[in-house]
Tab-separated table of C-alpha atoms in Angstrom:
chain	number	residue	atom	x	y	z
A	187	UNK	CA	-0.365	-4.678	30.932
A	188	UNK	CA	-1.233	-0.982	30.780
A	189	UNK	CA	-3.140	-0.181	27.459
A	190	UNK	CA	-1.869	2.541	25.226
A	191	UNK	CA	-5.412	3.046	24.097
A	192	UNK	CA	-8.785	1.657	24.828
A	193	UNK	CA	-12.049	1.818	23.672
A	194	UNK	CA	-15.091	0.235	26.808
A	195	UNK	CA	-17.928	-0.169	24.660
A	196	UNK	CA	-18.336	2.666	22.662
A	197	UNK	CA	-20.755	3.254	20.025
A	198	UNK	CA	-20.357	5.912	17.260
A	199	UNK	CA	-23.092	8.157	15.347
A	200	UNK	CA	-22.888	9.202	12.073
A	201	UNK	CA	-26.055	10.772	10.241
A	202	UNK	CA	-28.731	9.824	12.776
A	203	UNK	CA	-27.259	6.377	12.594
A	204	UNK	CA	-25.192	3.857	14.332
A	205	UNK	CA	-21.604	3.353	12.874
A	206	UNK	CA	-20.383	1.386	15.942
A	207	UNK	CA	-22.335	-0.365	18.302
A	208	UNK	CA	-20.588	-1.355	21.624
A	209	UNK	CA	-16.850	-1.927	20.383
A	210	UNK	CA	-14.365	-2.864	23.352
A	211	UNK	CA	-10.217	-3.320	22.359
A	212	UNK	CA	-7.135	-1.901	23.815
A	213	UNK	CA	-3.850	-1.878	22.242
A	214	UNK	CA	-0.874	-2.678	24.686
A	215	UNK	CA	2.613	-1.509	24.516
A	216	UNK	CA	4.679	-3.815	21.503
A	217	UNK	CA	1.596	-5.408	20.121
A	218	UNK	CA	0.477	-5.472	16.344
A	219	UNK	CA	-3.374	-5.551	16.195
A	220	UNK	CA	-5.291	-5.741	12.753
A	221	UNK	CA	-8.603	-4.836	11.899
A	222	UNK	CA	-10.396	-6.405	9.148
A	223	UNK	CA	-14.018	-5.384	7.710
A	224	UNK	CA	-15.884	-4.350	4.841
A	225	UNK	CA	-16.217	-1.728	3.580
A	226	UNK	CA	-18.860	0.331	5.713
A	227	UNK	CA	-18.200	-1.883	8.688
A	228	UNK	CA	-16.997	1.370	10.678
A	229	UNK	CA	-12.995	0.417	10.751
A	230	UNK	CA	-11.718	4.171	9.800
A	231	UNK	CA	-14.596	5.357	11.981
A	232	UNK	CA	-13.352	3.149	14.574
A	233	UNK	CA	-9.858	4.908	14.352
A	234	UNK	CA	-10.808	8.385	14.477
A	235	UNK	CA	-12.783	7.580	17.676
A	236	UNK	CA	-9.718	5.796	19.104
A	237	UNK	CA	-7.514	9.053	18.144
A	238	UNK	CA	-10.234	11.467	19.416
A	239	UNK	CA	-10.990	13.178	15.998
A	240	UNK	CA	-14.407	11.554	16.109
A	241	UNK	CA	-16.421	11.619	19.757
A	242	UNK	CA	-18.423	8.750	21.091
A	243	UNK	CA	-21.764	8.487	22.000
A	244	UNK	CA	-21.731	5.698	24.696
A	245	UNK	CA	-19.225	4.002	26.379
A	246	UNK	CA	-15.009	5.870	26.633
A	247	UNK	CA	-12.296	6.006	24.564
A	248	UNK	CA	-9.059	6.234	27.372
A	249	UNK	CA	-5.325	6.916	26.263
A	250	UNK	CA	-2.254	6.634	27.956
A	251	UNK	CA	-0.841	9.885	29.119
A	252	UNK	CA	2.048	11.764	27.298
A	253	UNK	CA	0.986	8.960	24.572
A	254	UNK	CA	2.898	9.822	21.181
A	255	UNK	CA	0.878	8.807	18.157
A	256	UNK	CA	2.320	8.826	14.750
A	257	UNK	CA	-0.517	8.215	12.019
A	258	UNK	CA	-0.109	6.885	8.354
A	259	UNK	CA	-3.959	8.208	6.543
A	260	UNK	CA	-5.700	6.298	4.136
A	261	UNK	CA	-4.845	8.613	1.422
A	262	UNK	CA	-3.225	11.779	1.087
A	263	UNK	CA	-3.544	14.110	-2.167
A	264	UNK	CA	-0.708	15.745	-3.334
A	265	UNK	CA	-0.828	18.485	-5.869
A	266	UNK	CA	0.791	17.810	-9.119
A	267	UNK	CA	1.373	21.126	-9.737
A	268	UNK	CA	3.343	21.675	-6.613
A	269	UNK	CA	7.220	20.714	-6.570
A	270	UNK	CA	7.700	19.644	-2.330
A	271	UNK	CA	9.938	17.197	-2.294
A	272	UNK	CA	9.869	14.237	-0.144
A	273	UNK	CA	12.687	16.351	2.677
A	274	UNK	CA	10.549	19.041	2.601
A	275	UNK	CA	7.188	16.790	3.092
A	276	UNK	CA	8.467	15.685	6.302
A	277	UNK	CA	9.071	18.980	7.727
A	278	UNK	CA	4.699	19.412	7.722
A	279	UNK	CA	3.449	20.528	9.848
A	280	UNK	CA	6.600	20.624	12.388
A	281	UNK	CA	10.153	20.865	11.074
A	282	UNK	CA	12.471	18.087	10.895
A	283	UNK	CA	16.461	18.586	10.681
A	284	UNK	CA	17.819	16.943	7.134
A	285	UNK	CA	19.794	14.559	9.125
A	286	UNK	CA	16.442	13.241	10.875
A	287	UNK	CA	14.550	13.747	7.536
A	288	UNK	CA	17.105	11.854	5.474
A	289	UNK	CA	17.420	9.450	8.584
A	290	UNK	CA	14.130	8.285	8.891
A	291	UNK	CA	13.627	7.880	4.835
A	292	UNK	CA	16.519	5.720	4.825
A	293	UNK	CA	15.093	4.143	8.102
A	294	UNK	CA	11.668	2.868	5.682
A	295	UNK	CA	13.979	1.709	2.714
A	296	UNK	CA	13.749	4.835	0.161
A	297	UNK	CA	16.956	7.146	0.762
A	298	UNK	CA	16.673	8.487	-2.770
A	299	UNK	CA	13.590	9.913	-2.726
A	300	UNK	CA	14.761	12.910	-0.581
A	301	UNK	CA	15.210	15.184	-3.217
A	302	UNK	CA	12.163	13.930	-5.516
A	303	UNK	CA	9.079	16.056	-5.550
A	304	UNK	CA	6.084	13.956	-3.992
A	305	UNK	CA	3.583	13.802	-6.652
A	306	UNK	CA	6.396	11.609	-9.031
A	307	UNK	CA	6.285	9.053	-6.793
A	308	UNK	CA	5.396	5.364	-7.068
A	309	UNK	CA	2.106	4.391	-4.730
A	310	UNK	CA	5.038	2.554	-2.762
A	311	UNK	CA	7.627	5.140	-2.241
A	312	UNK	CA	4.682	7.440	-1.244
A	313	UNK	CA	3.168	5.285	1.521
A	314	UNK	CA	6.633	4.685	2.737
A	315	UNK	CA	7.567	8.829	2.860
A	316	UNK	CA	4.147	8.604	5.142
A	317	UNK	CA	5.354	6.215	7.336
A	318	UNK	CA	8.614	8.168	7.836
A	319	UNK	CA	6.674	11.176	8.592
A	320	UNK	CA	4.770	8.738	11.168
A	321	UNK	CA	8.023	7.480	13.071
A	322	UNK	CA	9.866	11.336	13.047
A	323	UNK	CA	7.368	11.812	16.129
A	324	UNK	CA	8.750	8.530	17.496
A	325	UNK	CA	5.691	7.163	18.591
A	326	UNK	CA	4.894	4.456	21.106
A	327	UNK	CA	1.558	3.550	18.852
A	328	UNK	CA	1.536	3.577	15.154
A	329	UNK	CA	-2.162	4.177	13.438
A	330	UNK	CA	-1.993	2.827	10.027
A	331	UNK	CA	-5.153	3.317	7.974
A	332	UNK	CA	-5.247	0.599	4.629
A	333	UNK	CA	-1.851	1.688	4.268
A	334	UNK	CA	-1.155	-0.820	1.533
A	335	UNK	CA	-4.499	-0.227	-0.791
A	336	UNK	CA	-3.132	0.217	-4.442
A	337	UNK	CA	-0.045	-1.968	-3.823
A	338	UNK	CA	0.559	-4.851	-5.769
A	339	UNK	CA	1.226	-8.051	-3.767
A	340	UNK	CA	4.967	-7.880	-4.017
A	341	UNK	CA	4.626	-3.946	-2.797
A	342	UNK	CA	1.507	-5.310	0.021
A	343	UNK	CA	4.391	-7.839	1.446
A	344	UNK	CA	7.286	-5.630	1.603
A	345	UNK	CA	4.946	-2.934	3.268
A	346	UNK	CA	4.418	-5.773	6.079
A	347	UNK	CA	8.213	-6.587	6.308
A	348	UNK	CA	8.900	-3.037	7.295
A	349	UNK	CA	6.056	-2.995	9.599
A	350	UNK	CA	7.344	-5.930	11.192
A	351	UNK	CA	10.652	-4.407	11.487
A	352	UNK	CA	9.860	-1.351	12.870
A	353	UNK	CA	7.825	-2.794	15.888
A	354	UNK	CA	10.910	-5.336	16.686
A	355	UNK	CA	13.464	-2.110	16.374
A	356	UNK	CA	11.130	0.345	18.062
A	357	UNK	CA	9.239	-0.992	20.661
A	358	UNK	CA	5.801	0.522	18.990
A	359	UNK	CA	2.736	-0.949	18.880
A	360	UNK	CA	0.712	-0.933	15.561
A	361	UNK	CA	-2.658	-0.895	14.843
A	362	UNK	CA	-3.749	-1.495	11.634
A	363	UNK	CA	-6.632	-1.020	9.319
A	364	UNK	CA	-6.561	-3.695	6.685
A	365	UNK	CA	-8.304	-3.661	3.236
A	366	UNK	CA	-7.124	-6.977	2.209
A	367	UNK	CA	-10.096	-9.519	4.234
A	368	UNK	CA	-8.156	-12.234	3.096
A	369	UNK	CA	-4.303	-11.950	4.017
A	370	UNK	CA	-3.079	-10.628	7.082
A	371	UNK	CA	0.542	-10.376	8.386
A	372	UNK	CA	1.223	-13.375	10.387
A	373	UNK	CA	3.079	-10.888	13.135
A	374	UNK	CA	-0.480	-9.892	14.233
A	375	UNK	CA	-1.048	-10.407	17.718
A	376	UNK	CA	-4.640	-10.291	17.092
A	377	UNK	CA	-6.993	-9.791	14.514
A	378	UNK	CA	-9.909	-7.891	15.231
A	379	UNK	CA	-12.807	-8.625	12.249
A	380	UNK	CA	-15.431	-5.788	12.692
A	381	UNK	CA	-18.773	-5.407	11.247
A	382	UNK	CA	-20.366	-2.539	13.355
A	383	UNK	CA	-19.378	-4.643	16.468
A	384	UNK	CA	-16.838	-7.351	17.051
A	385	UNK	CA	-17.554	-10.607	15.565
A	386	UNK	CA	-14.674	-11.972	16.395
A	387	UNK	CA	-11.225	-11.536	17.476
A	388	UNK	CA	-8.061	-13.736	17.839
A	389	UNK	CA	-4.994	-14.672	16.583
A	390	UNK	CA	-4.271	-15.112	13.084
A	391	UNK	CA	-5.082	-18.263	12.979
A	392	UNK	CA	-8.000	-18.551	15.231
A	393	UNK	CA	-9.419	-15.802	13.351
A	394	UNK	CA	-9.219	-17.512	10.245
A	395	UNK	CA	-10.926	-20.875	11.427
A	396	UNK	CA	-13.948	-18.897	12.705
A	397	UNK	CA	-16.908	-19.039	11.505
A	398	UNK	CA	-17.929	-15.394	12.155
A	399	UNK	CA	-14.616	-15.011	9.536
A	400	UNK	CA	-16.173	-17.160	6.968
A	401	UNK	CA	-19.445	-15.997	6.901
A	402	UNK	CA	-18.993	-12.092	7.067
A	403	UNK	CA	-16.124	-12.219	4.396
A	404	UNK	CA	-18.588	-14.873	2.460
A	405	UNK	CA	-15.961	-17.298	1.946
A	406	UNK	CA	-18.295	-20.461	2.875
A	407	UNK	CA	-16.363	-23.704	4.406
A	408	UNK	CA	-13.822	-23.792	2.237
A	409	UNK	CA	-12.319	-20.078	2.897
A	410	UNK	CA	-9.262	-19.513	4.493
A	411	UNK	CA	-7.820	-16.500	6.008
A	412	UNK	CA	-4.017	-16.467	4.419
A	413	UNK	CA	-1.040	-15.618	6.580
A	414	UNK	CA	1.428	-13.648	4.911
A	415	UNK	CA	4.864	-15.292	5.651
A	416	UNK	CA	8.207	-13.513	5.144
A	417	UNK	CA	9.703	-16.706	3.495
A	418	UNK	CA	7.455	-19.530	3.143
A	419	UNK	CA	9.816	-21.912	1.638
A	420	UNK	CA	12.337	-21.120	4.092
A	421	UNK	CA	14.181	-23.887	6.372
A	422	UNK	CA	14.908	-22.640	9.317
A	423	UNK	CA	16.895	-25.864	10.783
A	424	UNK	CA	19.237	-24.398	8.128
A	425	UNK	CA	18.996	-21.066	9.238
A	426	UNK	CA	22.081	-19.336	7.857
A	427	UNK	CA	23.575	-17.036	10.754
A	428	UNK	CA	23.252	-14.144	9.351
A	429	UNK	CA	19.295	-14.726	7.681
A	430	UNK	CA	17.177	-12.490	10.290
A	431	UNK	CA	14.332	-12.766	8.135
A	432	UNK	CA	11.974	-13.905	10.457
A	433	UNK	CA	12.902	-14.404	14.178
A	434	UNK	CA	9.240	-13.536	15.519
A	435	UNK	CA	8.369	-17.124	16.143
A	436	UNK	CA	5.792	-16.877	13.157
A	437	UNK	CA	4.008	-20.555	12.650
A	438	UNK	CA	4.616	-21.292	8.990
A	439	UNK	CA	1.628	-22.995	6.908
């Protein structure tokens, strides 16, 4: 299948040393790939090279043509001082109708923030206003960056939910930075973990019987990579017919 974006084994330079050292992935149309590392292991640096914010020095970074990127940072400041409401957050830097605007919030589950300035927001709310900004571009690959750091678990799990539900209603693939090394939404298609190179890459749960998983995360033999579940006490030989809480074929622990 024809990647979206793909990186032939780059390596990165940042202050006379190497960030990345010959990192090969691609991201395909529909998939969700998640990176895991560190901190320092290079995963933001990884994404800017992948967008082309950051250049390489070794190896290509190649992207489909006419590719539509919609990108959720790490963080985002807002002045506290300065009353732009959610609407009018969405129309930055290109303007948005208030149809689309109120659209897409209602799209990511917060309809009633339209009208509330930015900086009153809960850390939820706020990551959710970015995604909506993200998916007003309509994207075919959506660039999330820790998008969950500061989230309680209950707030971390929803986050994935929507995730989840925007790739099966959209078509886009997601890549995603994760600061959480030990839970990961089971919808991955892979899990990259990344410590200046690859040290190993998988599926969920291949990733999180590797070795290489164990020992860079320090979790020793009896470490386990969890897989968040959307209902892990559900039946589905009961399935009621209108419970569409998890149709992605997700192995349950």
């Amino acid at each position: 299948m024809t990647a979206l974006v793909e990186a032939q084994n780059i390596c990165v330079r940042a202050g006379g040393s190497e960030v990345l050292h010959d990192v090969s992935l691609r991201v395909t149309k529909g998939e969700i790939v998640t990176i895991l590392g560190p901190n320092g292991s290079g995963k933001s640096t990884l994404l800017r090279a992948l967008l082309g914010i950051l250049p390489v020095s070794h190896g290509r970074v190649s992207r489909s043509p006419g590719l539509r990127i919609g990108y959720v940072p790490q963080k985002l400041h807002i002045d506290r001082t300065m009353p732009m409401t959610a609407r009018r957050f969405l129309s930055l830097p290109h303007r948005h109708s208030r149809a689309d605007s109120d659209a897409a919030l209602a799209r990511v589950g917060v309809p009633e923030v339209a009208d509330r300035p930015m900086a009153g927001l809960s850390g939820g709310q706020f990551q959710r206003v970015l995604l909506a900004r993200a998916l007003l571009t309509k994207p075919d690959l959506l660039v999330l960056d820790e998008p969950t750091q500061g989230l309680d678990q209950p707030g971390e799990a929803a986050f994935y939910r929507l995730i989840e539900e925007v790739r099966r209603d959209t078509g886009a693939a997601v890549l995603m930075v994760s600061h959480d090394l030990h839970v990961v939404m089971s919808a991955s298609d892979r899990v990259i973990c990344l410590n200046g190179h690859i040290c190993c890459e998988g599926t969920p749960r291949v990733v999180s019987n590797a070795p290489e998983y164990r020992a860079l995360f320090g979790l020793g033999t009896q470490g386990a990579l969890a897989l968040y579940q959307h209902a892990h006490d559900h039946d589905h030989t009961h399935d009621h017919p209108h419970d569409h809480h998890d149709h992605h074929g997700h192995t349950h622990a």
